[in-house]
XYZ file of C-alpha atoms in Angstrom:
754
model
C -8.990 30.523 70.517
C -12.225 28.448 70.384
C -13.365 27.588 66.702
C -10.920 29.820 65.066
C -7.249 28.918 64.566
C -4.408 31.363 65.344
C -3.644 31.699 61.631
C -7.162 32.808 60.914
C -7.254 35.185 63.780
C -3.859 36.730 62.573
C -5.246 37.059 59.065
C -8.232 38.910 60.189
C -6.062 41.268 62.279
C -3.851 41.961 59.133
C -7.072 42.760 57.339
C -8.260 45.037 60.218
C -4.823 46.862 60.265
C -5.052 47.542 56.413
C -8.545 48.807 56.732
C -7.366 51.130 59.572
C -4.361 52.362 57.432
C -6.646 53.112 54.493
C -9.177 55.014 56.617
C -6.303 57.191 57.872
C -5.061 57.717 54.345
C -8.554 58.686 53.169
C -8.816 61.102 56.045
C -5.555 62.844 54.902
C -6.744 62.937 51.256
C -9.976 64.620 52.442
C -7.976 67.412 53.909
C -6.626 68.283 50.537
C -10.135 69.375 49.476
C -10.254 67.180 46.204
C -12.944 64.588 45.562
C -14.681 64.992 48.969
C -17.850 63.191 47.675
C -16.002 60.159 46.358
C -13.752 60.049 49.536
C -16.932 60.050 51.701
C -18.276 56.916 49.977
C -14.934 55.117 50.152
C -14.479 56.193 53.771
C -17.938 54.765 54.704
C -17.072 51.425 53.087
C -13.752 50.916 55.044
C -15.223 52.292 58.129
C -17.999 49.598 57.922
C -15.276 47.032 57.147
C -13.233 48.126 60.266
C -16.350 47.973 62.454
C -17.228 44.573 61.255
C -13.848 43.096 61.551
C -13.706 44.586 65.168
C -16.921 42.797 66.009
C -15.508 39.582 64.397
C -12.131 39.793 66.402
C -13.497 40.782 69.729
C -14.956 37.476 70.961
C -12.076 35.231 70.211
C -9.568 37.780 71.355
C -11.238 38.248 74.719
C -11.478 34.378 75.132
C -7.835 33.872 74.190
C -6.474 36.690 76.175
C -8.663 36.213 79.232
C -10.505 39.414 79.051
C -13.745 39.539 81.134
C -16.178 41.450 78.973
C -19.976 41.611 79.453
C -21.921 39.116 77.523
C -24.169 41.798 76.071
C -21.032 43.449 74.542
C -19.914 40.132 73.131
C -23.282 39.389 71.811
C -23.454 42.779 69.912
C -19.914 42.346 68.714
C -20.710 38.943 67.341
C -23.596 40.192 65.413
C -21.703 43.219 63.934
C -19.656 41.468 61.111
C -22.426 40.482 58.686
C -24.190 43.895 58.645
C -20.951 45.733 58.458
C -19.606 43.379 55.716
C -22.851 44.009 53.600
C -22.541 47.808 54.109
C -18.822 47.484 52.911
C -19.975 45.718 49.776
C -22.666 48.020 48.720
C -20.489 51.149 49.516
C -17.672 49.755 47.389
C -20.206 49.183 44.548
C -21.523 52.746 44.989
C -17.923 54.114 44.904
C -17.340 52.124 41.635
C -20.489 53.718 40.140
C -19.145 57.132 41.001
C -15.680 56.306 39.621
C -17.481 55.304 36.478
C -19.042 58.707 36.205
C -22.498 57.830 37.520
C -23.594 60.314 40.164
C -25.161 59.061 43.260
C -27.087 61.369 45.538
C -26.085 61.419 49.300
C -29.643 60.472 50.350
C -29.682 57.542 48.017
C -26.309 56.392 49.313
C -27.412 56.673 52.936
C -30.550 54.805 52.047
C -28.624 51.917 50.388
C -26.172 51.730 53.343
C -28.994 51.637 55.884
C -30.740 48.938 53.968
C -27.631 46.800 53.557
C -27.096 47.027 57.335
C -30.713 46.093 58.061
C -30.609 43.138 55.670
C -27.183 41.972 57.231
C -28.825 42.306 60.619
C -31.833 40.130 59.794
C -29.713 37.573 58.226
C -27.480 37.379 61.279
C -30.615 36.896 63.480
C -32.224 34.300 61.156
C -29.158 32.326 59.879
C -26.243 30.654 61.396
C -22.657 31.764 60.476
C -22.405 29.133 57.700
C -25.483 30.347 55.930
C -24.403 34.004 56.195
C -21.008 33.021 54.719
C -22.782 31.302 51.774
C -24.671 34.449 51.105
C -21.543 36.531 51.131
C -19.580 34.360 48.764
C -22.582 34.450 46.280
C -23.091 38.341 46.521
C -19.557 39.487 46.629
C -18.372 38.119 43.363
C -21.413 39.137 41.524
C -21.367 42.590 42.849
C -17.724 43.311 42.318
C -17.575 41.598 38.782
C -20.390 43.839 37.716
C -18.795 46.890 39.111
C -15.506 46.166 37.246
C -17.285 45.597 34.029
C -19.234 48.809 34.450
C -16.095 50.821 35.130
C -14.321 49.459 32.076
C -17.303 50.200 29.850
C -18.080 53.807 30.910
C -14.737 55.429 31.755
C -13.445 57.597 28.972
C -10.169 56.642 27.152
C -7.926 59.758 28.262
C -8.528 58.873 31.958
C -8.687 55.059 31.945
C -5.459 54.194 33.789
C -6.631 54.638 37.426
C -10.304 53.389 36.762
C -8.849 50.226 35.062
C -6.599 49.568 38.099
C -9.720 49.877 40.186
C -11.637 47.525 37.803
C -8.552 45.061 38.136
C -8.687 45.288 41.999
C -12.412 44.642 41.997
C -11.958 41.726 39.711
C -9.201 40.198 41.873
C -11.498 40.687 44.826
C -14.268 38.950 43.108
C -11.946 36.164 41.905
C -10.892 35.429 45.405
C -14.261 35.303 46.605
C -15.239 33.036 43.813
C -12.654 30.748 45.151
C -14.273 30.894 48.479
C -17.554 30.262 46.660
C -16.107 26.984 45.307
C -14.611 26.062 48.720
C -18.076 26.583 50.345
C -20.375 24.967 47.956
C -18.154 22.347 45.992
C -15.018 21.765 48.186
C -15.323 18.060 48.556
C -15.998 17.397 44.883
C -13.210 19.327 43.319
C -10.918 16.432 43.345
C -7.206 17.142 43.526
C -7.683 20.933 43.603
C -9.765 20.732 46.823
C -6.828 20.834 49.200
C -5.495 23.958 47.481
C -8.841 25.694 47.509
C -9.622 24.696 50.989
C -6.035 26.178 52.109
C -6.910 29.393 50.297
C -10.279 29.501 52.064
C -8.655 28.900 55.433
C -6.193 31.820 54.709
C -9.160 34.011 53.808
C -8.172 36.697 56.300
C -4.794 37.113 54.648
C -6.380 37.011 51.167
C -9.027 39.665 52.211
C -6.338 41.860 53.711
C -4.333 41.510 50.503
C -7.186 42.253 47.964
C -8.716 44.958 50.296
C -5.341 46.692 50.463
C -5.116 46.324 46.611
C -8.685 47.761 46.301
C -7.771 50.672 48.650
C -4.640 51.412 46.528
C -6.767 51.449 43.403
C -9.268 53.714 45.257
C -6.394 56.077 46.228
C -5.155 56.076 42.614
C -8.664 56.921 41.324
C -9.033 59.674 43.880
C -5.555 61.158 43.005
C -6.116 60.966 39.337
C -9.622 62.553 39.653
C -8.033 65.166 41.747
C -5.290 65.930 39.152
C -8.083 65.986 36.512
C -10.120 68.430 38.570
C -7.131 70.501 39.185
C -6.160 70.577 35.495
C -9.720 71.382 34.559
C -9.770 74.239 37.167
C -6.307 75.465 35.883
C -7.648 75.507 32.271
C -10.676 77.302 33.513
C -8.607 79.809 35.132
C -6.343 80.258 32.069
C -9.356 80.619 29.913
C -10.595 83.262 32.516
C -7.386 84.910 32.410
C -7.161 84.795 28.651
C -10.727 86.276 28.358
C -9.770 88.993 30.891
C -6.624 89.842 29.074
C -8.552 89.945 25.685
C -11.196 92.203 27.408
C -8.562 94.496 28.843
C -6.869 94.711 25.476
C -10.210 95.376 23.838
C -10.909 98.141 26.339
C -7.375 99.599 25.836
C -7.794 99.452 22.033
C -11.251 101.076 22.225
C -10.047 103.986 24.325
C -9.812 107.350 22.620
C -6.763 108.334 24.614
C -3.415 106.994 23.628
C -2.012 104.380 26.079
C 1.571 103.511 26.366
C 3.548 101.457 28.717
C 7.296 102.014 29.504
C 9.907 99.754 30.779
C 12.265 100.679 33.670
C 14.457 102.676 31.420
C 11.668 104.769 30.048
C 11.302 102.873 26.730
C 8.030 102.154 24.945
C 7.173 98.421 25.231
C 3.378 98.514 24.513
C 0.821 100.761 23.040
C -2.748 100.886 21.543
C -4.101 102.020 18.125
C -4.806 105.383 19.460
C -1.145 106.078 20.029
C -0.393 105.096 16.492
C -2.968 107.381 15.242
C -1.963 110.199 17.521
C 1.833 110.155 16.483
C 1.242 108.869 12.888
C 3.665 105.974 13.454
C 3.232 102.134 13.584
C 3.669 100.620 17.062
C 6.455 98.314 15.803
C 8.511 101.510 15.082
C 7.639 102.942 18.516
C 8.739 99.934 20.547
C 12.096 100.290 22.261
C 12.231 104.102 21.609
C 12.409 106.647 24.443
C 9.128 108.577 25.069
C 10.938 111.884 24.625
C 11.105 111.144 20.781
C 7.298 111.768 20.888
C 6.703 114.096 23.814
C 8.283 117.360 24.716
C 7.478 117.985 28.288
C 8.210 121.064 30.443
C 10.782 119.068 32.167
C 13.271 116.233 31.364
C 10.738 113.339 30.913
C 12.764 110.211 30.375
C 14.905 110.787 33.455
C 11.789 110.987 35.568
C 10.198 107.963 34.009
C 13.386 105.768 34.287
C 13.654 106.181 38.139
C 12.254 103.539 40.467
C 9.636 105.986 41.799
C 8.435 109.186 40.297
C 9.133 111.842 42.721
C 7.183 115.232 42.994
C 9.452 117.898 44.543
C 10.022 117.214 48.272
C 6.871 115.355 48.782
C 8.395 111.993 48.293
C 7.623 109.149 45.911
C 4.550 109.575 43.804
C 1.648 107.463 44.984
C -0.957 108.530 42.290
C -0.717 109.428 38.708
C 1.272 112.513 37.674
C -0.305 114.835 35.093
C 1.859 116.903 32.871
C 1.575 119.191 29.951
C 3.703 119.432 26.808
C 3.762 119.126 23.133
C 3.410 115.993 21.155
C 5.749 115.289 18.096
C 4.197 113.436 15.224
C 6.170 111.387 12.688
C 6.073 114.169 10.171
C 7.661 116.574 12.698
C 4.509 118.631 13.326
C 3.637 119.444 17.029
C 0.418 119.525 18.902
C -0.669 120.525 22.447
C -0.727 117.360 24.734
C -1.676 116.389 28.315
C -0.503 113.122 29.711
C -0.767 111.187 32.951
C 2.065 109.021 34.228
C 1.516 106.295 36.824
C 3.438 103.329 38.258
C 2.592 99.885 36.984
C 1.544 98.101 40.157
C 1.498 94.233 40.739
C 4.181 93.513 38.188
C 7.662 91.844 38.752
C 9.487 94.621 36.806
C 9.593 98.324 37.126
C 7.273 100.088 34.628
C 5.176 102.952 33.930
C 1.767 103.577 32.136
C 1.345 106.797 30.197
C -2.099 108.030 29.187
C -1.949 110.914 26.477
C -4.650 113.221 25.392
C -4.531 115.503 22.315
C -5.536 118.978 23.496
C -6.076 120.467 20.050
C -9.895 120.015 19.966
C -10.194 121.046 23.693
C -8.183 124.252 23.178
C -10.375 125.195 20.181
C -13.351 124.394 22.041
C -11.999 126.647 24.884
C -11.199 129.356 22.546
C -14.760 129.131 21.027
C -16.236 129.321 24.495
C -14.126 132.295 25.498
C -15.113 133.965 22.268
C -18.649 133.107 22.917
C -18.428 134.444 26.527
C -16.818 137.476 25.114
C -19.602 137.986 22.647
C -22.224 137.495 25.314
C -20.378 140.031 27.486
C -20.246 142.421 24.454
C -23.933 141.873 24.020
C -24.665 142.723 27.454
C -22.488 145.794 27.190
C -24.209 146.781 24.013
C -27.533 146.232 25.664
C -26.523 148.480 28.441
C -25.164 150.932 25.968
C -28.439 150.940 24.081
C -30.449 151.626 27.099
C -28.100 154.362 28.133
C -27.964 155.918 24.584
C -31.694 155.773 24.326
C -32.175 157.651 27.531
C -29.416 160.197 26.721
C -30.896 160.656 23.278
C -34.208 161.488 24.574
C -32.709 163.941 27.001
C -30.310 165.502 24.410
C -32.650 165.668 21.468
C -35.066 168.136 23.292
C -32.474 170.874 23.784
C -30.840 170.200 20.315
C -34.287 170.574 18.822
C -34.591 173.927 20.480
C -31.178 175.005 19.384
C -31.743 173.912 15.827
C -35.164 175.330 15.592
C -34.174 178.736 17.126
C -31.057 179.167 15.168
C -32.713 178.221 11.817
C -35.475 180.756 12.489
C -32.885 183.286 13.352
C -30.941 182.646 10.209
C -34.046 183.461 8.077
C -34.109 187.045 9.500
C -32.000 189.738 8.314
C -28.794 189.804 10.383
C -25.216 191.329 10.107
C -22.495 189.367 8.691
C -20.811 188.705 12.044
C -24.113 187.728 13.807
C -25.048 185.568 10.804
C -21.699 183.767 10.919
C -22.027 182.991 14.615
C -25.655 181.761 14.107
C -24.471 179.585 11.192
C -21.794 178.123 13.494
C -24.370 177.388 16.131
C -26.672 175.742 13.621
C -23.905 173.617 12.098
C -22.592 172.390 15.439
C -26.041 171.663 16.672
C -26.567 169.856 13.483
C -23.428 167.865 14.023
C -24.382 167.000 17.563
C -27.725 165.791 16.139
C -25.867 163.452 13.871
C -23.549 162.266 16.596
C -26.573 161.210 18.667
C -28.262 159.484 15.738
C -24.848 157.730 15.049
C -24.878 156.510 18.555
C -28.512 155.247 18.028
C -27.595 153.562 14.724
C -24.595 151.963 16.173
C -26.423 150.330 19.055
C -29.682 149.697 17.046
C -27.853 148.872 13.803
C -30.009 151.167 11.661
C -29.122 152.031 8.102
C -27.858 155.456 7.360
C -28.453 157.980 4.491
C -25.549 157.686 1.990
C -24.164 160.574 -0.149
C -20.962 161.008 -2.160
C -18.215 162.171 0.308
C -14.807 163.553 -0.701
C -12.506 162.269 1.942
C -9.759 164.654 0.673
C -11.949 167.751 1.362
C -13.188 166.309 4.612
C -9.620 165.815 5.857
C -8.369 169.157 4.674
C -11.185 170.920 6.535
C -10.375 169.036 9.785
C -6.603 169.235 9.464
C -6.942 173.093 9.000
C -8.864 173.281 12.257
C -6.296 171.196 14.140
C -3.514 173.175 12.522
C -4.681 176.384 14.257
C -4.111 174.619 17.580
C -0.582 173.603 16.927
C 1.106 176.605 18.682
C -0.807 175.600 21.922
C -0.545 171.902 21.793
C 3.038 171.566 20.113
C 1.529 168.682 17.884
C 2.021 169.001 14.169
C -0.823 167.748 12.015
C -0.148 167.269 8.266
C -1.911 165.964 5.220
C -0.925 164.134 2.090
C -3.666 163.921 -0.635
C -3.551 163.098 -4.323
C -4.573 165.582 -7.024
C -7.676 163.484 -8.102
C -9.415 161.042 -5.952
C -12.830 159.245 -6.235
C -15.645 159.783 -3.788
C -16.944 157.420 -1.080
C -20.619 156.608 -0.694
C -21.162 157.449 3.002
C -22.906 159.583 5.658
C -20.509 162.593 5.651
C -21.228 163.543 9.315
C -20.741 159.982 10.452
C -17.443 159.537 8.630
C -16.362 162.931 9.952
C -16.994 161.602 13.466
C -14.728 158.535 12.688
C -11.926 160.769 11.461
C -12.245 162.987 14.413
C -12.071 160.079 16.719
C -8.900 158.786 14.939
C -7.292 162.281 15.037
C -7.913 162.803 18.670
C -6.532 159.377 19.626
C -3.379 160.042 17.329
C -2.747 163.440 18.919
C -3.139 161.961 22.460
C -0.565 159.180 21.510
C 1.938 161.609 19.881
C 1.913 164.077 22.749
C 3.617 167.604 22.641
C 6.495 167.684 20.134
C 4.983 164.817 18.244
C 3.364 164.585 14.892
C 0.241 163.222 13.167
C -0.096 162.531 9.467
C -3.129 161.958 7.347
C -2.778 160.336 3.872
C -5.522 159.763 1.245
C -5.465 157.507 -1.776
C -7.732 155.155 -3.812
C -7.357 151.751 -5.594
C -10.353 152.031 -8.033
C -12.922 150.167 -5.880
C -11.970 151.596 -2.485
C -10.860 154.889 -1.136
C -8.487 155.028 1.876
C -7.603 157.372 4.600
C -4.813 156.611 7.039
C -4.032 158.356 10.281
C -0.617 157.734 11.717
C 1.354 159.105 14.668
C 4.829 159.229 16.303
C 3.628 157.778 19.579
C 4.681 154.476 21.197
C 2.135 152.332 19.366
C -0.399 150.033 20.770
C 0.804 147.461 23.315
C 0.944 143.940 21.887
C -1.423 142.618 24.473
C -4.019 145.219 23.568
C -4.001 144.775 19.819
C -6.623 142.125 19.740
C -8.963 144.079 21.983
C -8.389 147.636 20.727
C -11.973 147.752 19.076
C -13.780 146.177 22.052
C -16.410 148.449 23.688
C -15.238 150.080 26.980
C -11.608 148.966 26.360
C -9.026 151.713 26.383
C -5.226 152.152 26.689
C -5.514 155.531 28.070
C -5.079 156.333 31.818
C -8.195 156.114 33.932
C -10.472 159.136 33.481
C -9.026 160.072 30.121
C -11.046 157.740 27.832
C -14.385 155.740 27.786
C -13.322 153.054 25.418
C -16.181 153.808 23.145
C -14.504 155.866 20.374
C -12.859 153.103 18.336
C -15.759 150.720 19.002
C -18.347 153.288 17.655
C -16.054 154.156 14.824
C -15.677 150.510 13.774
C -19.500 150.045 13.846
C -20.133 153.080 11.778
C -17.445 151.973 9.133
C -18.740 148.336 8.949
C -22.356 149.787 8.471
C -20.877 151.508 5.298
C -19.479 148.273 4.066
C -15.931 149.404 4.750
C -13.024 148.397 7.130
C -11.082 149.954 9.924
C -7.897 148.269 10.740
C -4.878 148.812 13.075
C -1.327 148.621 11.752
C 1.026 148.568 14.748
C 4.476 149.706 13.707
C 7.095 149.043 16.271
C 9.852 151.089 14.577
C 11.312 153.918 16.949
C 9.502 157.205 16.464
C 6.733 155.443 14.406
C 3.632 154.577 16.384
C 0.316 153.237 15.324
C -1.508 153.709 12.088
C -5.226 153.249 11.567
C -6.544 152.745 7.938
C -10.085 153.609 7.017
C -11.337 152.026 3.704
C -14.713 152.769 2.081
C -16.304 151.633 -1.021
C -16.458 154.166 -3.924
C -19.629 155.596 -5.477
C -20.871 153.410 -8.356
C -22.548 154.659 -11.554
C -25.991 153.639 -10.364
C -25.612 155.259 -7.048
C -24.552 158.667 -8.703
C -27.951 158.645 -10.309
C -29.938 158.778 -7.046
C -27.573 160.550 -4.709
C -27.094 164.296 -4.400
C -24.131 166.400 -3.314
C -26.052 169.362 -2.186
C -28.177 169.619 0.859
C -32.025 169.602 0.501
C -33.618 172.952 0.055
C -35.476 174.426 3.060
C -39.200 174.290 2.937
C -41.400 176.849 4.730
C -43.979 175.756 7.203
C -47.276 175.390 5.327
C -49.947 177.819 6.403
C -53.328 177.353 7.699
C -55.166 177.893 4.401
C -54.230 174.262 3.525
C -55.487 172.953 6.751
C -58.558 170.747 7.263
C -61.944 172.234 7.437
C -60.449 175.804 7.501
C -59.302 175.436 11.050
C -56.042 177.237 11.877
C -55.178 175.639 15.275
C -52.210 173.440 15.961
C -52.186 171.628 19.524
C -48.586 170.976 20.788
C -48.406 168.330 23.456
C -44.915 168.279 25.040
C -43.525 168.318 28.566
C -40.612 170.349 27.575
C -41.398 174.140 27.724
C -38.317 175.096 25.448
C -39.647 172.702 22.722
C -43.153 174.140 22.958
C -41.976 177.706 22.716
C -39.651 177.055 19.775
C -42.472 175.347 17.919
C -45.034 177.809 18.889
C -42.934 180.660 17.569
C -42.303 178.902 14.344
C -45.920 178.155 13.775
C -47.034 181.544 14.661
C -44.770 183.044 12.159
C -46.529 180.845 9.555
C -49.981 182.167 10.574
C -51.129 179.247 12.712
C -53.058 179.592 16.119
C -51.237 177.459 18.614
C -52.435 175.794 21.801
C -50.177 174.147 24.193
C -50.416 171.266 26.615
C -47.836 170.638 29.136
C -48.616 166.982 29.598
C -50.340 164.036 27.958
C -53.225 164.264 30.359
C -53.951 167.836 29.620
C -53.629 167.314 25.879
C -56.046 164.406 25.992
C -58.501 166.490 28.101
C -58.455 169.203 25.347
C -58.883 166.700 22.468
C -61.782 164.891 24.176
C -63.839 167.787 25.309
C -63.453 170.221 22.360
C -66.365 170.388 19.927
C -66.105 168.994 16.336
C -65.932 172.574 15.040
C -62.997 173.552 17.224
C -60.967 170.308 16.642
C -57.218 171.460 15.797
C -56.074 170.797 12.185
C -52.827 169.346 13.579
C -51.603 167.659 16.910
C -47.804 167.589 17.502
C -47.435 165.063 20.264
C -44.296 163.883 22.063
C -44.076 160.102 22.333
C -42.254 159.874 25.758
C -43.777 162.002 28.554
C -44.376 161.368 32.261
C -47.676 159.864 32.850
C -49.744 159.576 29.680
C -47.344 159.509 26.643
C -47.980 159.362 22.929
C -48.924 155.769 22.891
C -51.597 156.095 25.594
C -52.986 159.197 23.911
C -53.159 157.379 20.543
C -55.090 154.419 22.154
C -57.663 156.780 23.753
C -58.215 158.738 20.560
C -58.648 155.634 18.643
C -61.589 154.745 20.761
C -63.151 158.146 21.501
C -61.977 160.407 18.662
C -60.776 158.265 15.836
C -60.899 161.277 13.364
C -58.079 162.930 15.110
C -55.799 160.072 14.214
C -55.172 161.365 10.632
C -54.092 164.769 12.125
C -51.660 163.435 14.563
C -47.870 163.923 14.183
C -45.569 162.167 16.739
C -42.265 163.771 17.812
C -39.709 161.549 19.391
C -35.947 161.338 20.052
C -35.557 157.661 19.222
C -37.585 155.918 16.476
C -35.197 152.879 16.345
C -36.116 151.462 19.854
C -37.804 148.272 18.877
C -41.012 148.911 20.851
C -41.190 152.598 19.522
C -40.530 151.426 15.901
C -43.224 148.713 16.326
C -45.795 151.289 17.599
C -45.031 153.758 14.875
C -45.370 151.225 12.049
C -48.743 149.985 13.533
C -50.184 153.531 14.097
C -49.449 154.760 10.501
C -49.055 158.317 11.897
C -46.406 160.745 10.655
C -43.263 160.995 12.697
C -40.714 163.814 13.110
C -37.422 162.673 14.734
C -35.837 164.971 17.431
C -33.870 167.034 16.878
C -35.526 168.118 13.528
C -34.997 170.797 11.060
C -37.645 173.199 9.811
C -37.671 171.361 6.390
C -38.360 168.011 8.062
C -41.201 169.507 10.172
C -42.623 171.245 7.002
C -42.503 167.784 5.067
C -44.520 166.140 7.793
C -47.079 168.871 8.108
C -47.476 169.044 4.373
C -48.164 165.327 4.072
C -50.819 165.396 6.854
C -52.556 168.491 5.534
C -52.702 167.188 1.971
C -53.563 163.566 2.766
């Protein structure tokens, strides 16, 4: 085969085959995805070596085998070996640098490879084969010995085995080429060793194949070791991430306010957080292994449901989402508390399990109760506001006719009458007076106004009321009895208001007892309080109505037989007196409800300023005490009955009376009359259609301010906020409808003598 022996050709073929095998192995390793960067460098090196060996073998093989190849192809093939061999050398050196831990950028690697190829190409063109061989045998040992030394110096101790193997292979490669160096430059002067060195040089193909294979094995070892190191680092990183994730999850579970418990396949506790320990008052070590029903009492058999492979919900099949249940939790001390818990399946685990999230409902139920109580108070406030508006309007409408009845009956009582007529008039006066106080009680209840207080004997009050009801017993069939002590202290109260309370209680008791039943009143005192109990033989108050019995508009009576205001008004009156009114429901057969009224007794200091007799009546002052000697009173009121009653009363006392049927007419009279004809007094209603008392006052303050001192307002509700504010600001005298002659006389006297 020309200038090459068959032995040399076969050696190069062996080297070519080993390079091809290593390239295939590198390709398989690259598919594993590990050390792709380093594999690319080594693959480039052996690809260059394979290309150079192919170019080296092509001419002799074509000549020996009789192939007819183009001369141009043979020329190119003959000039490939040197550039490819230089590329192989520099790529092996770059791979060694990377194996030593020195990063090489891909662009730098490409630039170095191209440069080596260019240098090899120039040398091929400029030098003959012998000179090129001399360059190779000089460069190869130096480059490979330096790479081996660098690897041994830089590789860390825990990972030195594969890099040391690589350094050893590089050193063997460099040693072999050092022998080639001796054979090329000093072969004839080596004496007895020259034949041996020459024989090694002639078998360079086999030697190169051997050391190249050894180097390739070292490269594979480095790649495999580096891959294992990367995999281990990645595994450690994943384990660290997993540990951090578990620690974070554990922290989240521990930070949760809800108790979190996991259960095994048999419904036993196997994990829990601190909130569970606090909730049940037991350490987690004591909870582990115990069934959940030791701590939770549900509305159904809990452990059996939790121990099944899948929680089922009725006929709907296996539970996909969490199941929320209600029950009671049991603390370690045996106390129970309301509980809500969600049960879900543990997903993604090898064993069957459940996770239970528990919430203590104690605070939520308290908050719900407070919210309901607040909503009830708001509703009650709205009801009371509506009642206030209604009562204010009703009071205004009722007070006018009551004022007429009181005024007319009081005037008639001052005249000489027969005993029977006088008794009837007295009854009319008293009942009108009672109606007057009822209206005022309603106003006081909705406006929370303080009442007049006098010593009241509850025994006498009860005796008088029972006597009235006893007269009705033959018709109603209801027996009303009374038990009173011989001596009993008096209560400080508004007699008519407390009478209204007792009447309400008696009416309710008689309605509950029904025909054939009985009602009993009992009075007693304990030194600081006086008591009056009203009890009946009815069925009692239903248990679900006990808590609402004093609510406005709530009644246990059939529709149309009760308004639901009686007990609410009564409670308000009693509480304004500093007393109590409570229900004692007695479920014994034949014994129904009992209401107990308690009022504070009269103290020593209170006896000094209270009186037990009604105030004496005062006569209407005559015109002699009027201002400027005038004897005229102007009455401004839209109610003709009120005007006629006042006019008759004032006429009898010597006054000249002038009437105005509206605010507009009264204002016209006052603004156009001369100073000499000004009335001594002006009695003006506050609420009238059109111009009322407020508007009349505002006009007089501007046009006739002198009349403001002679103005007396008459109204049916002085406790309405706007009315009370106006009266306080005006400074005028006020007479509250329905009024007595004495109250009117007091107001007139104060104005006339001001």
